[in-house]
JSON list of C-alpha atoms and ligand atoms in Angstrom, two decimals:
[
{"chain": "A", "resi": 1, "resn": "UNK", "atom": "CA", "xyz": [255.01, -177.65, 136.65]},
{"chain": "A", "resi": 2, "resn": "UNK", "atom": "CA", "xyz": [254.58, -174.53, 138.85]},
{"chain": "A", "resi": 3, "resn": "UNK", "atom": "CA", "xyz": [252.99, -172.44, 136.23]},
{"chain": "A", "resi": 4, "resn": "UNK", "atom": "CA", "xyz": [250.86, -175.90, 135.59]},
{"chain": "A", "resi": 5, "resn": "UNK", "atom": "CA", "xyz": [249.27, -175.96, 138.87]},
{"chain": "A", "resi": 6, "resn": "UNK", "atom": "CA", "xyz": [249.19, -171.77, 139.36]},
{"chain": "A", "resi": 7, "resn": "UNK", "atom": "CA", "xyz": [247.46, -171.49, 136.28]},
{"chain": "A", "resi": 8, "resn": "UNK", "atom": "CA", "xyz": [244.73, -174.39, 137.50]},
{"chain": "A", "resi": 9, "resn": "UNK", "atom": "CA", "xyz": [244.32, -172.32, 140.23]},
{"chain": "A", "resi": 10, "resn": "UNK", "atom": "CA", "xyz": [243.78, -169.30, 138.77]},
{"chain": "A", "resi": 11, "resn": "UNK", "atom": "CA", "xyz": [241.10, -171.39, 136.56]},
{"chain": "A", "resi": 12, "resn": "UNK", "atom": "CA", "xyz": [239.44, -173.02, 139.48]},
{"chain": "A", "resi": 13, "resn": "UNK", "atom": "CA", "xyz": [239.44, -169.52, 141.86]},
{"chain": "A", "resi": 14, "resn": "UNK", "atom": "CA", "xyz": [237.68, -168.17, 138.31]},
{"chain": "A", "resi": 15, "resn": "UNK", "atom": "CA", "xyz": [234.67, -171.25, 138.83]},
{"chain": "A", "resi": 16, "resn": "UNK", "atom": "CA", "xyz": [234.35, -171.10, 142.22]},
{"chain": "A", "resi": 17, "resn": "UNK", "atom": "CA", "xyz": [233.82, -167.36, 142.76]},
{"chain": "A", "resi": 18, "resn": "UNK", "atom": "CA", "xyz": [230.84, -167.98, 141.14]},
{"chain": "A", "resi": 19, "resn": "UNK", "atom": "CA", "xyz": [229.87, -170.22, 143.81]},
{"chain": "A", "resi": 20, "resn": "UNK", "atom": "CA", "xyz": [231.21, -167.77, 146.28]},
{"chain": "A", "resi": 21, "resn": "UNK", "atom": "CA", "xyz": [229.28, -164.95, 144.87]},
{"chain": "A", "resi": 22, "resn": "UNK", "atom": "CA", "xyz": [226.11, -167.16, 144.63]},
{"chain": "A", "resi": 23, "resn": "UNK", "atom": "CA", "xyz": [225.93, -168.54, 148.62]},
{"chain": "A", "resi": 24, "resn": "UNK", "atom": "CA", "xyz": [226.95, -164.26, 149.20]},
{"chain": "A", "resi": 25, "resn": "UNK", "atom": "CA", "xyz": [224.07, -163.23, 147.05]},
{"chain": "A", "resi": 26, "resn": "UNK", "atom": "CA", "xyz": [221.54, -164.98, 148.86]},
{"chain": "A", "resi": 27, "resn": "UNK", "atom": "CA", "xyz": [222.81, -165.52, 152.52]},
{"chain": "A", "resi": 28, "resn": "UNK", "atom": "CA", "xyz": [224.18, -162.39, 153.22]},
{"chain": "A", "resi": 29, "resn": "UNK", "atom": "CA", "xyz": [223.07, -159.96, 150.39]},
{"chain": "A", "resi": 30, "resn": "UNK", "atom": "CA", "xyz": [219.20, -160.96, 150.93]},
{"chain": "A", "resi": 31, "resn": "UNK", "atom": "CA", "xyz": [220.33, -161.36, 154.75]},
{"chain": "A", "resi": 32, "resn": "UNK", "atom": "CA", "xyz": [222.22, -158.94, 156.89]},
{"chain": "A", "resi": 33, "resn": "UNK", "atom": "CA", "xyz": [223.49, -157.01, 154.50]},
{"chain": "A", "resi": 34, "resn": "UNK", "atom": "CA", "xyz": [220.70, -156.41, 152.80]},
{"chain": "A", "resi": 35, "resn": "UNK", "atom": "CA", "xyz": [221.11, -152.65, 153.75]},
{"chain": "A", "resi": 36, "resn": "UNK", "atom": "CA", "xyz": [223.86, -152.65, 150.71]},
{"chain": "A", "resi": 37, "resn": "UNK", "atom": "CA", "xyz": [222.34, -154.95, 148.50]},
{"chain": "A", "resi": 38, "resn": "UNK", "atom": "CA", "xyz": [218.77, -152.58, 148.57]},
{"chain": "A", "resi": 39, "resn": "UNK", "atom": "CA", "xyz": [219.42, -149.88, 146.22]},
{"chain": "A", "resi": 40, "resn": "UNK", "atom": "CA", "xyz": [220.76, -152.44, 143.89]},
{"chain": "A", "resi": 41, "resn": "UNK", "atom": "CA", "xyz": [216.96, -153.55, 143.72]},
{"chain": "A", "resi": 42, "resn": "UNK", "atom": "CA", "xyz": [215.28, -150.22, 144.08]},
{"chain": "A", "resi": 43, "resn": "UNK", "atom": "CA", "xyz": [217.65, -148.30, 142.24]},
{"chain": "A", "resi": 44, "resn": "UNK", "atom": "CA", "xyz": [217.63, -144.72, 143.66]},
{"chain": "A", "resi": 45, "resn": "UNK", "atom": "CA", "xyz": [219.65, -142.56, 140.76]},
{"chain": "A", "resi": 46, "resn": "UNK", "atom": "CA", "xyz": [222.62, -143.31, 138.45]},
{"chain": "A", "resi": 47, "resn": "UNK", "atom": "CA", "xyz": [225.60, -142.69, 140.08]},
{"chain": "A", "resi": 48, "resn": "UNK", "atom": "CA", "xyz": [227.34, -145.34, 142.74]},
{"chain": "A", "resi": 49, "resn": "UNK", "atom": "CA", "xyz": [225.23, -147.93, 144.46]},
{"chain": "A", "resi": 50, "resn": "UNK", "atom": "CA", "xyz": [225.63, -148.70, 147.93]},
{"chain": "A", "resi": 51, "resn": "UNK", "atom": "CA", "xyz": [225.51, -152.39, 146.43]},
{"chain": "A", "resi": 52, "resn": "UNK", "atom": "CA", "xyz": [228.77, -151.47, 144.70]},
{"chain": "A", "resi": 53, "resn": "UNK", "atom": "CA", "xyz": [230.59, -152.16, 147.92]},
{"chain": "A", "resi": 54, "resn": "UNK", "atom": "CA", "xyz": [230.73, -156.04, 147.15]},
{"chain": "A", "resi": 55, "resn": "UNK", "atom": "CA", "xyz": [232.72, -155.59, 144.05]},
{"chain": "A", "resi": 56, "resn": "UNK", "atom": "CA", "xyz": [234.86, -153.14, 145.28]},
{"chain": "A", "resi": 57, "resn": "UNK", "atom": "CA", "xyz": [235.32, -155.52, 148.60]},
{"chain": "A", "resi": 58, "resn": "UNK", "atom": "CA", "xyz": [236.76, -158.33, 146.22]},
{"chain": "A", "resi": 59, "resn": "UNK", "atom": "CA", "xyz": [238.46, -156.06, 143.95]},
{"chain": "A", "resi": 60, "resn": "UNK", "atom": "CA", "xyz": [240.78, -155.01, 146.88]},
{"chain": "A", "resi": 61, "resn": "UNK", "atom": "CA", "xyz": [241.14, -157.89, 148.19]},
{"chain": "A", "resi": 62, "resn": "UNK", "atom": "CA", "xyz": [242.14, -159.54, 144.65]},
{"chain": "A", "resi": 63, "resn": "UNK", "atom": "CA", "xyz": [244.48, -156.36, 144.63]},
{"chain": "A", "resi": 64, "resn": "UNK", "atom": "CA", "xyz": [245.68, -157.63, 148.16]},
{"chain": "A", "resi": 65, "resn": "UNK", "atom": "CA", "xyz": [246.45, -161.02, 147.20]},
{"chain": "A", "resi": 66, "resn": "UNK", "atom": "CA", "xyz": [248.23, -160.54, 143.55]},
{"chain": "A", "resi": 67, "resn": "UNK", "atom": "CA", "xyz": [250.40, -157.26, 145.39]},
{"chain": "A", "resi": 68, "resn": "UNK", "atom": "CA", "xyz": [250.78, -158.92, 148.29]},
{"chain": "A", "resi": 69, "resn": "UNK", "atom": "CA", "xyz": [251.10, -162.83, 147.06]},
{"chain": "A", "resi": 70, "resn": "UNK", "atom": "CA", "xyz": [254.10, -161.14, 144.18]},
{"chain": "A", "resi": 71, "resn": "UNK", "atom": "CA", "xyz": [256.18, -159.27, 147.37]},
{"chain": "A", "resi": 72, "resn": "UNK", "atom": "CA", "xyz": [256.50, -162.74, 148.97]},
{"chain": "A", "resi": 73, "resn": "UNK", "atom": "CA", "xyz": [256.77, -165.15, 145.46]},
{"chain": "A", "resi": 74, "resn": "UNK", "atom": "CA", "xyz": [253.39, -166.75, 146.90]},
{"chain": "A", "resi": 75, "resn": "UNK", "atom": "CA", "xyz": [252.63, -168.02, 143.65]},
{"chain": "A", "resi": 76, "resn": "UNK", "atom": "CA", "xyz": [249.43, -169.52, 144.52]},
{"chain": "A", "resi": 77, "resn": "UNK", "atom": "CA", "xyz": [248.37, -166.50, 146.22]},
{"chain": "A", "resi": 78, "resn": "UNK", "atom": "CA", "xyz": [248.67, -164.49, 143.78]},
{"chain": "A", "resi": 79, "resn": "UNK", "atom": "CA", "xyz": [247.02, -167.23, 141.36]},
{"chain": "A", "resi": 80, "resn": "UNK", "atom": "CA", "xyz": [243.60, -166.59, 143.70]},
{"chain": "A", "resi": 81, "resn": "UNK", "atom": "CA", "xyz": [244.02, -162.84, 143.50]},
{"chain": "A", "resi": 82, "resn": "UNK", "atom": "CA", "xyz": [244.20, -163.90, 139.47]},
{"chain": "A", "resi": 83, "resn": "UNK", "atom": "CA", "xyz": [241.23, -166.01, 139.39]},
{"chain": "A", "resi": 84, "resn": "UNK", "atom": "CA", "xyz": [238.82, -163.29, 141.43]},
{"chain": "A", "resi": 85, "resn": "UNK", "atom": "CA", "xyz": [239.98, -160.64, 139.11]},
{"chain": "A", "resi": 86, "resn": "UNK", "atom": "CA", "xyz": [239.32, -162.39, 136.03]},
{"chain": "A", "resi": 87, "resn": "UNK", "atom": "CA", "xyz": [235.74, -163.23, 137.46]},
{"chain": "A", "resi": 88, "resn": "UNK", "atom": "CA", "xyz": [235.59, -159.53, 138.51]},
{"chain": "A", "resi": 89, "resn": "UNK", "atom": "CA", "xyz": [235.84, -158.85, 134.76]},
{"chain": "A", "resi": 90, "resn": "UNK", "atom": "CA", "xyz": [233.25, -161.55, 134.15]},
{"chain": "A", "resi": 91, "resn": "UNK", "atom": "CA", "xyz": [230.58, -160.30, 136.65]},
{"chain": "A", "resi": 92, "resn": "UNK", "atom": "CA", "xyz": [231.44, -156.72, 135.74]},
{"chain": "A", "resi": 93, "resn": "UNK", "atom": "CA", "xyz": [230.83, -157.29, 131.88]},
{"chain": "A", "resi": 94, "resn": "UNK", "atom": "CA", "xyz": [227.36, -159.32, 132.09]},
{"chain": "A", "resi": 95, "resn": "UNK", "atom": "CA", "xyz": [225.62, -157.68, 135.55]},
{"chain": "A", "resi": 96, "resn": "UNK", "atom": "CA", "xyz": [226.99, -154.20, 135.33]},
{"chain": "A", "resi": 97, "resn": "UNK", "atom": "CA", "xyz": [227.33, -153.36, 131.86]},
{"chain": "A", "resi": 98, "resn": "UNK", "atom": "CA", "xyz": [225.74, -155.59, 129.98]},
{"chain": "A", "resi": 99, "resn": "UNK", "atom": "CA", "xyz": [222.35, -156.52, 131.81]},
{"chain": "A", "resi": 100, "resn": "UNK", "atom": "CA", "xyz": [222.30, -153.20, 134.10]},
{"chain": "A", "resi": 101, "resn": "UNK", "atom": "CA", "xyz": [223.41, -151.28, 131.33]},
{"chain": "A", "resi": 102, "resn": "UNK", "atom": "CA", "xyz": [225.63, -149.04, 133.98]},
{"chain": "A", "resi": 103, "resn": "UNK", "atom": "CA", "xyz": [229.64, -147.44, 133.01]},
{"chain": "A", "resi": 104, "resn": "UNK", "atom": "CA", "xyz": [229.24, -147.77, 129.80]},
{"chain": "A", "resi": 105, "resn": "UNK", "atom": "CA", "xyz": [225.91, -146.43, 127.06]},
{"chain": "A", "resi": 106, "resn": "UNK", "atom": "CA", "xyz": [226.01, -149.90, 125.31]},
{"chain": "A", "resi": 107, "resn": "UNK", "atom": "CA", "xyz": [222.79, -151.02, 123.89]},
{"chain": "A", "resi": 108, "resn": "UNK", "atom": "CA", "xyz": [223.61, -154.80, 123.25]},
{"chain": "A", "resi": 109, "resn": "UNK", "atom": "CA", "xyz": [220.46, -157.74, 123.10]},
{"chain": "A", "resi": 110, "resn": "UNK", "atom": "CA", "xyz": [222.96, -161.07, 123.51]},
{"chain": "A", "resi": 111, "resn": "UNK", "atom": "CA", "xyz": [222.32, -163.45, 120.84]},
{"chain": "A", "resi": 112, "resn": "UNK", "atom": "CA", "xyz": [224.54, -165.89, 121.93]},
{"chain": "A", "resi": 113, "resn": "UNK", "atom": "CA", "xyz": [222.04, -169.05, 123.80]},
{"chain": "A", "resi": 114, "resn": "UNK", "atom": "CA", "xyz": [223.97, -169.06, 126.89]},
{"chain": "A", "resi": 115, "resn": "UNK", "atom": "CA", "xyz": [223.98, -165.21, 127.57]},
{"chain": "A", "resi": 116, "resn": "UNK", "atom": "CA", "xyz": [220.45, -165.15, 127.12]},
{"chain": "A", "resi": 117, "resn": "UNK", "atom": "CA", "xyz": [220.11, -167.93, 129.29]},
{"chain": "A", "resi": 118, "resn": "UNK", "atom": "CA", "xyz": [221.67, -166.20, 132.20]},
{"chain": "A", "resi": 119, "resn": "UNK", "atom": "CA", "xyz": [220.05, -162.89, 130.87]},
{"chain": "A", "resi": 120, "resn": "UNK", "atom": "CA", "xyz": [217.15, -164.53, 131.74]},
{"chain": "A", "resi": 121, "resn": "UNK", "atom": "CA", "xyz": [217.94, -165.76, 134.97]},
{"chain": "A", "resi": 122, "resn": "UNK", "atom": "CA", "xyz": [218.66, -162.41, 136.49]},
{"chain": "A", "resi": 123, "resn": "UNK", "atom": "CA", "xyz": [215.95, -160.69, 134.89]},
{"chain": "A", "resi": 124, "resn": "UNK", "atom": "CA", "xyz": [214.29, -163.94, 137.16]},
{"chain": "A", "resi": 125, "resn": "UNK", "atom": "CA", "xyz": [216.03, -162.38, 140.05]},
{"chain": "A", "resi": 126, "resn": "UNK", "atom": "CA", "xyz": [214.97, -159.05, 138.97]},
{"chain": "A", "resi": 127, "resn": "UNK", "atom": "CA", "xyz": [211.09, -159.12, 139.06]},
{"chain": "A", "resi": 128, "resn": "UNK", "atom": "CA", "xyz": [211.05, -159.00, 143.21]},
{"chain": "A", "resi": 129, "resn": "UNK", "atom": "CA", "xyz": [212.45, -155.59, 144.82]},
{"chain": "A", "resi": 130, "resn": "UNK", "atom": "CA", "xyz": [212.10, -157.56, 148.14]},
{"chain": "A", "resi": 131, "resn": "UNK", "atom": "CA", "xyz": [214.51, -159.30, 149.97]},
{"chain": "A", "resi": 132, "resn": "UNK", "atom": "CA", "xyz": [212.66, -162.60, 151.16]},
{"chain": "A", "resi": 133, "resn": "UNK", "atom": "CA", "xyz": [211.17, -163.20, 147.89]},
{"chain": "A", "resi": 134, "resn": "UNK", "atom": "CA", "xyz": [213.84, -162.96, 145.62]},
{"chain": "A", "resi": 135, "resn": "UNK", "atom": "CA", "xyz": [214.73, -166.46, 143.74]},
{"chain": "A", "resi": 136, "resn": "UNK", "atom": "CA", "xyz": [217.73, -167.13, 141.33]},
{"chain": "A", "resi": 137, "resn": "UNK", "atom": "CA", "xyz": [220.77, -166.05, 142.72]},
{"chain": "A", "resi": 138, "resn": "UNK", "atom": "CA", "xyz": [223.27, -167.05, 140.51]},
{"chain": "A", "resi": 139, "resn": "UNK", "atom": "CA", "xyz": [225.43, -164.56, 137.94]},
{"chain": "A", "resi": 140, "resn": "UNK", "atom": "CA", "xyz": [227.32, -165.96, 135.18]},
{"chain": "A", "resi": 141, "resn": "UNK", "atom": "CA", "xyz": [225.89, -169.35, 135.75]},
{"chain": "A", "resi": 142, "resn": "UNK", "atom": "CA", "xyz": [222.40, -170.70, 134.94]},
{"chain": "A", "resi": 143, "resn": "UNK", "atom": "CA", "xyz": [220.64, -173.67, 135.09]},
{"chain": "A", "resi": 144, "resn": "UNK", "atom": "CA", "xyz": [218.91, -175.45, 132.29]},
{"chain": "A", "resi": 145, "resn": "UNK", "atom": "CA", "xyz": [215.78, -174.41, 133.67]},
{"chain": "A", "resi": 146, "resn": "UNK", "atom": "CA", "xyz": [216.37, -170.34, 132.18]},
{"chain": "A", "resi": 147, "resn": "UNK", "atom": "CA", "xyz": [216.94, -172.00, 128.85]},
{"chain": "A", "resi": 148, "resn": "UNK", "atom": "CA", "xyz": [215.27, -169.64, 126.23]},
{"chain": "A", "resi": 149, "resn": "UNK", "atom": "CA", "xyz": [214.41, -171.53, 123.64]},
{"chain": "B", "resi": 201, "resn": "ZN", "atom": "ZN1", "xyz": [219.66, -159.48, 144.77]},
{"chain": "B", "resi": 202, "resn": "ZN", "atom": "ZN1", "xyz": [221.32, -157.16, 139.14]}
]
């Protein structure tokens, strides 16, 4: 039963991040912070973005949580830290390597309808360098809308 409910939390943590990431994206990426979230939209060489702050923010604390959940046997703690990491993996795959084409030299055009559905969302997101008049802040998830048909 335990490993039931952890592992439903590790699924949900997995769904929501996206969530998370989305209301981050365009509250406080586009809004305070935008100061980190800039060179992500004017790129300024190859090496580390300040904008890679965010993921390693959540990969530290997902660190936190599985080290720190597994010390105590805080099961669904360490079911959280699960879920952000495997949506860490998610993110990292499409945004970073896959649409950005950054860490790794992999040429790859998704042919899959869903990829290219969210391919085409961020490329959306990716026609304003601004911060007030970006639109479609979303990562792994798409509407209908970005359907490429
Ligand atoms: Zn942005
Ligand atoms: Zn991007």
């Amino acid at each position: 039963m335990t490993l039931l409910i952890n592992s439903l939390i590790v699924m949900t943590t997995a769904v929501l991040m996206e969530g998370v990431a989305y209301l981050l994206h365009k509250y406080v990426m586009h809004g305070f912070l935008w100061i980190l979230h800039e060179d992500h939209h004017r790129p300024t060489g190859r090496g580390w973005q300040k904008n890679d702050a965010f993921s390693v923010f959540f990969a530290l604390l997902s660190m936190l949580l599985i080290i720190g959940g597994s010390q105590r046997q805080w099961w669904p703690l360490v079911s959280v830290g699960i879920g952000m990491a495997i949506y860490g993996v998610g993110y990292t795959l499409f945004h970073e390597i896959m649409f950005h084409r950054r860490l790794a030299k992999i040429r790859y055009r998704p042919r899959h309808p869903y990829l290219r559905r969210i391919v085409r969302a961020h490329r959306e997101h990716h026609r304003h360098t601004g911060q007030k008049d970006a639109t479609s802040f979303s990562f792994l998830y798409a509407p209908a809308r970005f359907k490429v048909s």
